Coordinates of C-alpha atoms and ligand atoms in Angstrom, one line a residue:
M3 CA 11.5 -13.3 0.1
C4 CA 14.8 -11.4 0.3
A5 CA 15.6 -8.6 -2.2
K6 CA 18.4 -10.5 -3.8
K7 CA 16.1 -13.5 -4.6
I8 CA 13.4 -11.2 -6.0
E9 CA 16.0 -9.6 -8.2
M10 CA 17.2 -13.0 -9.4
E11 CA 13.7 -14.1 -10.2
E12 CA 13.0 -10.9 -12.1
Q13 CA 16.2 -11.4 -14.1
A14 CA 15.2 -15.0 -14.8
A15 CA 11.7 -13.8 -16.0
A16 CA 13.3 -11.2 -18.3
R17 CA 15.6 -13.9 -19.7
R18 CA 12.6 -16.2 -20.3
H19 CA 10.9 -13.4 -22.2
S20 CA 13.8 -12.9 -24.6
A21 CA 14.9 -16.5 -24.9
V22 CA 11.7 -17.7 -26.6
R23 CA 11.1 -16.9 -30.2
F24 CA 7.4 -16.9 -31.1
D25 CA 6.0 -17.4 -34.6
V26 CA 3.2 -15.0 -34.0
L27 CA 2.7 -12.3 -31.4
V28 CA -0.8 -10.9 -31.3
I29 CA -1.2 -7.4 -29.7
G30 CA -4.6 -7.1 -28.0
A31 CA -6.7 -9.9 -26.5
G32 CA -10.1 -8.7 -27.5
P33 CA -12.5 -11.0 -29.4
T34 CA -10.5 -10.4 -32.6
G35 CA -7.1 -11.0 -31.1
L36 CA -8.3 -14.2 -29.4
A37 CA -9.7 -15.4 -32.8
C38 CA -6.4 -14.7 -34.4
A39 CA -4.4 -16.6 -31.8
I40 CA -6.8 -19.6 -32.0
E41 CA -6.4 -19.8 -35.8
T42 CA -2.6 -19.4 -35.7
S43 CA -2.3 -22.0 -32.9
R44 CA -4.5 -24.4 -34.8
R45 CA -1.9 -24.3 -37.6
G46 CA 0.8 -25.2 -35.2
L47 CA 2.3 -21.8 -35.0
R48 CA 3.7 -20.8 -31.6
T49 CA 1.6 -17.9 -30.6
V50 CA 1.5 -15.4 -27.7
L51 CA -1.1 -12.7 -27.0
V52 CA 0.0 -9.5 -25.3
E53 CA -2.8 -7.5 -23.6
K54 CA -2.5 -4.2 -21.8
G55 CA -5.4 -4.9 -19.5
C56 CA -7.4 -8.0 -18.7
L57 CA -8.7 -10.5 -21.3
C58 CA -11.3 -8.6 -23.4
N59 CA -10.4 -5.4 -21.7
S60 CA -12.6 -3.2 -23.9
L61 CA -15.7 -5.4 -23.2
F62 CA -14.9 -5.3 -19.5
H63 CA -15.1 -1.5 -19.7
Y64 CA -18.5 -1.4 -21.4
P65 CA -21.5 -0.5 -19.3
S66 CA -21.8 -3.2 -16.6
N67 CA -25.5 -3.9 -17.3
M68 CA -25.2 -3.8 -21.1
T69 CA -26.6 -6.3 -23.5
F70 CA -25.0 -6.8 -26.9
F71 CA -26.9 -5.9 -30.1
T72 CA -25.9 -9.2 -31.6
T73 CA -27.2 -12.6 -31.1
P74 CA -24.8 -15.0 -29.4
E75 CA -23.9 -17.1 -32.4
L76 CA -22.5 -14.0 -34.2
L77 CA -20.0 -13.5 -31.3
E78 CA -18.7 -17.0 -31.5
I79 CA -15.0 -17.7 -32.2
G80 CA -13.0 -20.9 -32.6
D81 CA -16.1 -22.9 -33.4
I82 CA -17.1 -22.9 -29.8
P83 CA -20.9 -22.4 -29.3
F84 CA -22.0 -19.5 -27.1
P85 CA -24.8 -20.7 -25.0
S86 CA -27.1 -18.0 -23.6
P87 CA -30.6 -18.0 -22.4
N88 CA -31.0 -14.5 -23.8
Q89 CA -31.6 -13.5 -27.4
K90 CA -28.9 -10.9 -26.9
P91 CA -26.2 -11.8 -24.5
T92 CA -25.1 -9.6 -21.6
R93 CA -21.5 -8.3 -21.1
D94 CA -20.9 -10.7 -18.3
E95 CA -22.0 -13.7 -20.4
A96 CA -19.7 -12.5 -23.2
L97 CA -16.8 -12.2 -20.8
E98 CA -17.4 -15.6 -19.4
Y99 CA -17.7 -17.0 -22.9
Y100 CA -14.3 -15.5 -24.1
R101 CA -12.6 -16.7 -20.9
K102 CA -13.8 -20.2 -21.5
V103 CA -12.7 -20.1 -25.1
A104 CA -9.2 -18.9 -24.1
E105 CA -9.1 -21.7 -21.5
H106 CA -10.3 -24.3 -24.0
Y107 CA -7.6 -23.4 -26.5
Q108 CA -5.0 -22.9 -23.7
L109 CA -4.1 -19.6 -25.2
D110 CA -0.8 -18.0 -24.0
A111 CA -2.2 -14.6 -23.0
R112 CA 0.1 -12.2 -21.2
Q113 CA -2.3 -9.8 -19.4
Y114 CA -1.4 -6.4 -18.0
E115 CA 1.5 -5.9 -20.5
T116 CA 1.3 -2.9 -22.8
V117 CA 3.2 -3.0 -26.1
L118 CA 5.3 0.1 -26.3
R119 CA 7.2 -0.3 -29.5
V120 CA 8.3 -2.8 -32.1
E121 CA 11.9 -3.1 -33.4
G122 CA 13.5 -5.3 -36.1
A123 CA 11.9 -6.5 -39.2
D124 CA 9.8 -9.4 -40.7
G125 CA 11.0 -12.7 -39.3
E126 CA 12.9 -11.2 -36.5
F127 CA 10.8 -8.6 -34.7
R128 CA 11.4 -7.6 -31.1
V129 CA 8.3 -6.4 -29.3
R130 CA 9.0 -4.2 -26.2
V131 CA 6.4 -4.3 -23.5
E132 CA 5.9 -2.7 -20.1
D133 CA 4.1 -4.5 -17.3
R134 CA 1.8 -2.8 -14.8
F135 CA 4.7 -2.1 -12.5
G136 CA 6.6 -0.2 -15.2
R137 CA 9.1 -3.0 -15.9
E138 CA 10.1 -3.3 -19.5
Q139 CA 10.6 -6.7 -21.2
S140 CA 10.6 -7.9 -24.7
Y141 CA 9.4 -10.8 -26.9
A142 CA 11.1 -12.1 -30.1
T143 CA 8.6 -13.0 -32.8
R144 CA 8.6 -13.7 -36.5
K145 CA 5.2 -12.2 -37.3
I146 CA 3.0 -9.7 -35.5
V147 CA -0.8 -9.2 -35.6
I148 CA -2.2 -5.9 -34.4
A149 CA -5.7 -6.3 -32.9
T150 CA -5.8 -3.3 -30.6
G151 CA -9.3 -2.1 -31.3
Y152 CA -10.5 1.5 -30.8
Y153 CA -11.9 1.8 -27.4
D154 CA -8.9 3.2 -25.5
L155 CA -9.0 6.6 -27.1
P156 CA -12.1 8.8 -26.8
N157 CA -12.8 11.5 -29.4
Y158 CA -12.2 14.5 -27.2
L159 CA -14.4 17.6 -27.6
K160 CA -11.4 19.9 -27.0
I161 CA -13.5 22.5 -25.2
P162 CA -12.8 24.3 -21.9
G163 CA -13.6 22.3 -18.8
E164 CA -13.3 18.9 -20.5
A165 CA -10.6 17.9 -18.0
L166 CA -12.9 18.5 -15.0
S167 CA -13.3 15.3 -13.0
K168 CA -17.1 15.4 -13.5
V169 CA -16.6 14.8 -17.3
M170 CA -16.5 11.2 -18.4
H171 CA -16.0 9.5 -21.8
Y172 CA -17.1 6.1 -20.6
Y173 CA -20.5 5.2 -19.2
D174 CA -20.7 2.4 -16.6
A175 CA -23.7 2.4 -14.3
P176 CA -26.6 4.8 -13.4
H177 CA -26.7 4.6 -9.7
P178 CA -24.2 7.3 -8.8
Y179 CA -26.2 9.9 -10.8
Y180 CA -29.6 9.5 -9.0
D181 CA -31.1 13.0 -8.5
M182 CA -28.3 14.7 -10.4
D183 CA -28.3 16.9 -13.5
V184 CA -26.5 14.9 -16.1
V185 CA -25.7 16.0 -19.7
V186 CA -25.1 13.3 -22.2
I187 CA -23.3 14.5 -25.4
G188 CA -23.8 12.4 -28.5
G189 CA -26.5 11.1 -30.7
K190 CA -25.6 7.4 -31.4
N191 CA -26.2 4.2 -29.6
S192 CA -24.0 4.8 -26.6
A193 CA -25.4 8.2 -25.9
A194 CA -29.1 7.1 -26.4
I195 CA -28.7 4.0 -24.2
A196 CA -26.9 5.9 -21.4
A197 CA -29.5 8.7 -21.5
L198 CA -32.3 6.2 -21.1
D199 CA -30.6 4.3 -18.4
L200 CA -29.7 7.4 -16.4
W201 CA -33.3 8.7 -16.8
R202 CA -34.8 5.3 -15.7
H203 CA -32.6 5.5 -12.5
G204 CA -33.6 8.9 -11.4
A205 CA -31.2 11.3 -13.1
R206 CA -32.4 14.5 -14.8
V207 CA -31.0 14.0 -18.2
T208 CA -30.2 16.6 -21.0
L209 CA -29.1 15.1 -24.3
V210 CA -27.0 17.4 -26.5
H211 CA -26.3 16.4 -30.1
R212 CA -24.6 18.4 -32.9
G213 CA -26.9 16.6 -35.5
P214 CA -30.5 17.4 -36.3
R215 CA -31.9 14.2 -34.7
I216 CA -30.9 11.0 -33.0
H217 CA -28.7 9.1 -35.5
H218 CA -30.5 6.7 -37.8
H219 CA -27.9 4.0 -36.9
V220 CA -29.3 3.7 -33.4
K221 CA -30.8 0.2 -32.9
Y222 CA -34.4 -0.1 -33.9
W223 CA -35.5 -1.1 -30.4
V224 CA -33.7 1.9 -28.8
L225 CA -34.7 4.6 -31.3
P226 CA -38.4 4.8 -30.5
D227 CA -37.7 4.6 -26.8
I228 CA -35.4 7.6 -26.7
E229 CA -37.5 9.6 -29.2
N230 CA -40.6 9.0 -27.1
R231 CA -38.8 10.1 -23.9
I232 CA -37.7 13.3 -25.7
K233 CA -41.2 13.9 -27.0
A234 CA -42.7 13.5 -23.5
G235 CA -40.1 15.9 -22.1
E236 CA -38.7 13.2 -19.8
V237 CA -35.3 13.6 -21.4
E238 CA -34.5 17.1 -22.5
A239 CA -32.8 17.3 -25.8
Y240 CA -30.9 19.9 -27.8
F241 CA -30.2 19.1 -31.5
D242 CA -28.0 21.1 -33.9
T243 CA -26.3 22.1 -30.7
R244 CA -22.7 22.1 -29.5
V245 CA -21.4 22.2 -26.0
T246 CA -18.9 25.1 -26.0
A247 CA -17.7 24.9 -22.4
I248 CA -18.1 22.9 -19.2
R249 CA -18.0 24.6 -15.8
E250 CA -18.3 23.2 -12.3
D251 CA -22.0 23.7 -12.0
S252 CA -23.1 24.3 -15.6
V253 CA -22.6 23.5 -19.2
E254 CA -22.6 26.2 -22.0
L255 CA -24.4 25.4 -25.2
Q256 CA -24.5 27.0 -28.6
T257 CA -28.1 26.2 -29.8
P258 CA -29.8 27.2 -33.1
N259 CA -31.5 29.9 -30.9
G260 CA -28.3 31.2 -29.5
P261 CA -26.2 30.5 -26.4
K262 CA -27.7 28.8 -23.4
I263 CA -26.5 27.8 -19.9
V264 CA -27.7 24.5 -18.5
R265 CA -27.3 23.6 -14.8
N266 CA -25.1 20.5 -14.5
D267 CA -23.5 18.0 -12.1
F268 CA -22.0 15.4 -14.5
V269 CA -21.2 15.1 -18.2
F270 CA -21.0 12.0 -20.3
A271 CA -19.3 12.9 -23.5
L272 CA -20.1 9.8 -25.6
T273 CA -18.8 11.0 -28.9
G274 CA -17.0 7.9 -30.0
Y275 CA -13.5 6.5 -29.9
H276 CA -10.7 6.0 -32.4
P277 CA -7.8 3.5 -33.0
D278 CA -4.3 4.4 -31.8
F279 CA -3.1 6.0 -35.1
D280 CA 0.1 7.2 -33.5
F281 CA 1.0 3.6 -32.6
L282 CA 0.3 2.4 -36.1
E283 CA 2.3 5.2 -37.5
S284 CA 5.2 4.4 -35.2
L285 CA 5.3 0.9 -36.7
G286 CA 5.5 2.3 -40.2
V287 CA 1.9 1.5 -41.2
R288 CA 0.7 4.0 -43.8
M289 CA -2.8 5.4 -43.5
D290 CA -5.0 7.2 -46.0
N291 CA -5.7 10.9 -45.4
K292 CA -9.5 10.7 -45.4
D293 CA -10.5 8.0 -42.8
R294 CA -7.0 7.0 -41.7
C295 CA -7.6 3.5 -43.0
P296 CA -4.3 1.6 -42.7
E297 CA -2.8 0.2 -45.8
C298 CA -3.3 -3.6 -45.9
D299 CA -3.8 -6.4 -48.4
P300 CA -7.5 -7.3 -48.4
E301 CA -6.7 -11.1 -48.7
S302 CA -3.9 -11.6 -46.2
L303 CA -4.5 -8.5 -44.1
E304 CA -0.8 -7.9 -44.1
S305 CA 0.0 -4.2 -43.8
N306 CA 2.5 -2.3 -45.9
V307 CA 5.1 -3.3 -43.3
P308 CA 6.1 -6.9 -44.2
G309 CA 5.2 -9.4 -41.5
L310 CA 2.9 -7.0 -39.7
Y311 CA -0.8 -7.9 -40.0
L312 CA -3.9 -5.9 -39.0
A313 CA -7.1 -7.4 -37.6
G314 CA -10.5 -6.3 -36.3
V315 CA -11.9 -2.8 -36.1
I316 CA -8.6 -1.0 -36.7
I317 CA -8.7 -2.0 -40.4
A318 CA -11.5 0.5 -40.9
G319 CA -9.6 3.5 -39.5
S320 CA -11.8 6.1 -38.1
R321 CA -14.9 4.4 -39.5
T322 CA -15.3 2.3 -36.4
N323 CA -18.9 1.4 -37.1
E324 CA -18.0 -0.8 -40.0
I325 CA -16.2 -3.7 -38.3
F326 CA -17.6 -5.4 -35.2
I327 CA -17.0 -8.6 -33.4
E328 CA -19.5 -10.1 -35.9
N329 CA -17.2 -9.6 -38.9
G330 CA -13.8 -9.0 -37.3
R331 CA -13.8 -12.5 -35.8
F332 CA -13.1 -14.0 -39.3
H333 CA -9.9 -12.0 -39.8
G334 CA -7.8 -14.6 -37.9
R335 CA -8.4 -17.2 -40.6
Q336 CA -7.2 -15.0 -43.4
I337 CA -4.1 -14.0 -41.4
A338 CA -3.3 -17.5 -40.2
A339 CA -3.6 -18.9 -43.7
D340 CA -1.1 -16.3 -45.0
I341 CA 1.4 -16.7 -42.2
A342 CA 1.3 -20.5 -42.4
A343 CA 1.8 -20.4 -46.1
R344 CA 4.9 -18.2 -45.7
L345 CA 6.6 -19.8 -42.8
D346 CA 8.5 -22.9 -43.7
E347 CA 8.0 -24.3 -40.2
A348 CA 4.3 -23.6 -40.2
V349 CA 3.3 -27.2 -39.9
T350 CA 5.7 -28.1 -37.2
P351 CA 4.2 -27.9 -33.7
A352 CA 6.2 -25.3 -31.9
M353 CA 9.4 -23.4 -32.4
L354 CA 12.3 -24.5 -30.4
E355 CA 14.0 -22.2 -28.0
E356 CA 16.8 -20.3 -29.6
Ligands
LIG412 C1 -21.2 -0.5 -25.9 C2 -20.8 -1.3 -27.1 C3 -21.6 -2.3 -27.6 C4 -21.2 -3.1 -28.6 N1 -22.0 -4.1 -29.1 C5 -21.6 -4.9 -30.1 C6 -22.4 -6.0 -30.6 O1 -23.5 -6.3 -30.1 N2 -21.9 -6.8 -31.6 C7 -20.7 -6.6 -32.2 O2 -20.4 -7.3 -33.1 N3 -20.0 -5.5 -31.8 C8 -20.3 -4.7 -30.8 N4 -19.6 -3.6 -30.4 C9 -18.3 -3.4 -31.1 C10 -17.3 -4.4 -30.6 O3 -17.3 -4.6 -29.3 C11 -15.9 -4.0 -31.1 O4 -16.0 -3.8 -32.5 C12 -14.9 -5.1 -30.8 O5 -14.7 -5.2 -29.4 C13 -13.7 -5.0 -31.6 O6 -12.9 -6.1 -31.2 P1 -11.3 -6.0 -31.3 O7 -10.8 -7.3 -30.7 O8 -10.9 -5.6 -32.6 O9 -11.0 -4.8 -30.3 P2 -11.1 -4.7 -28.7 O10 -12.2 -5.6 -28.2 O11 -11.2 -3.3 -28.4 O12 -9.8 -5.3 -28.2 C14 -8.5 -4.7 -28.4 C15 -7.6 -5.0 -27.2 O13 -6.3 -4.5 -27.4 C16 -5.8 -4.1 -26.2 N5 -4.7 -3.1 -26.5 C17 -4.8 -1.9 -27.1 N6 -3.6 -1.3 -27.2 C18 -2.7 -2.2 -26.7 C19 -1.3 -2.2 -26.5 N7 -0.5 -1.2 -26.9 N8 -0.7 -3.3 -25.9 C20 -1.4 -4.3 -25.5 N9 -2.8 -4.4 -25.7 C21 -3.4 -3.4 -26.2 C22 -7.0 -3.5 -25.5 O14 -6.8 -3.4 -24.1 C23 -8.1 -4.4 -25.9 O15 -8.3 -5.5 -25.0 C24 -20.0 -2.8 -29.3 C25 -19.2 -1.8 -28.9 C26 -19.6 -1.0 -27.8 C27 -18.7 0.1 -27.4

């Protein structure tokens, strides 16, 4: 295709973006965002989802062989059954399920578009996005739902060496770490599960946790497993200990018995993640000082910014262990009910093009 034609098509695409006015734009196509889009679509509201990665991008980046803690029916959205032969579904099953649900409801999900900023006000927002090639476009929408989760931003340790390429904040699969010295930092589910998986696949694992023991929130079927591996000396563990620096071939620890240097090839710093507070702040959303919980009405889930709703795990601020798929999946109903009640045209099928 000639350059001129490509340019014309790009201009036409940009015009299409700005010509349509949506009733609702949902930022983030995770389980919560999908549930929100289903509920608003069901009420006849013209809805679009904008997702920076693929559908259910966070789930796609969970460990590839993971199983959920939750039984399938608690992950269901849009009244669509989640059939699984397993008591606890795998990541791949969940991804397939959410794909099928999106397909069933014919959700308009724009993947690989990152929301950069929001302009305008209630009833006439303009949402600026950037696609994966760096091209900026915008959407006009009357209401916005933010369902951006918390998995994109790790809680950094802020210690020397953290930027080394051997340090990772996401665990995927054990194979590359066979016969390697691996330090896992953290004491909750992700750290315990990664430590066990790595050890079972031939890595020499050292677990370092700043707390006195593995966290009591660790799932009841994982906790005895990791504790027994530690007791047997199969996984070495340092509690009440902080990693103070990471070097090419070692890791420096501050233990209750003083400093210690541990030989090391790879580090998994699995110390949690947090919502994009800067993004929320840039939209004018106020947050409390303690847990950075955004201000929102508990019934409608509308934030302090009129027309801007919050859904899913971001509602709990930095307390990311309070809202899961299990409970966040119901936020869409609250939000859709409120938006429908407020928009005169809520019961008409779709908004006409301006
Ligand atoms: C390993 C692991 C196992 C878990 N197991 C369970 C379980 O068994 N049961 C359970 O209920 N919960 C579980 N959880 C928690 C659960 O997955 C999360 O609470 C859930 O994904 C939150 O859903 P969400 O839709 O709010 O956010 P997410 O699933 O994180 O979706 C947010 C989406 O927003 C997108 N996004 C972010 N910023 C932008 C932007 N600026 N522009 C466009 N898109 C953006 C992201 O790419 C992402 O796709 C688990 C979590 C982890 C890490």
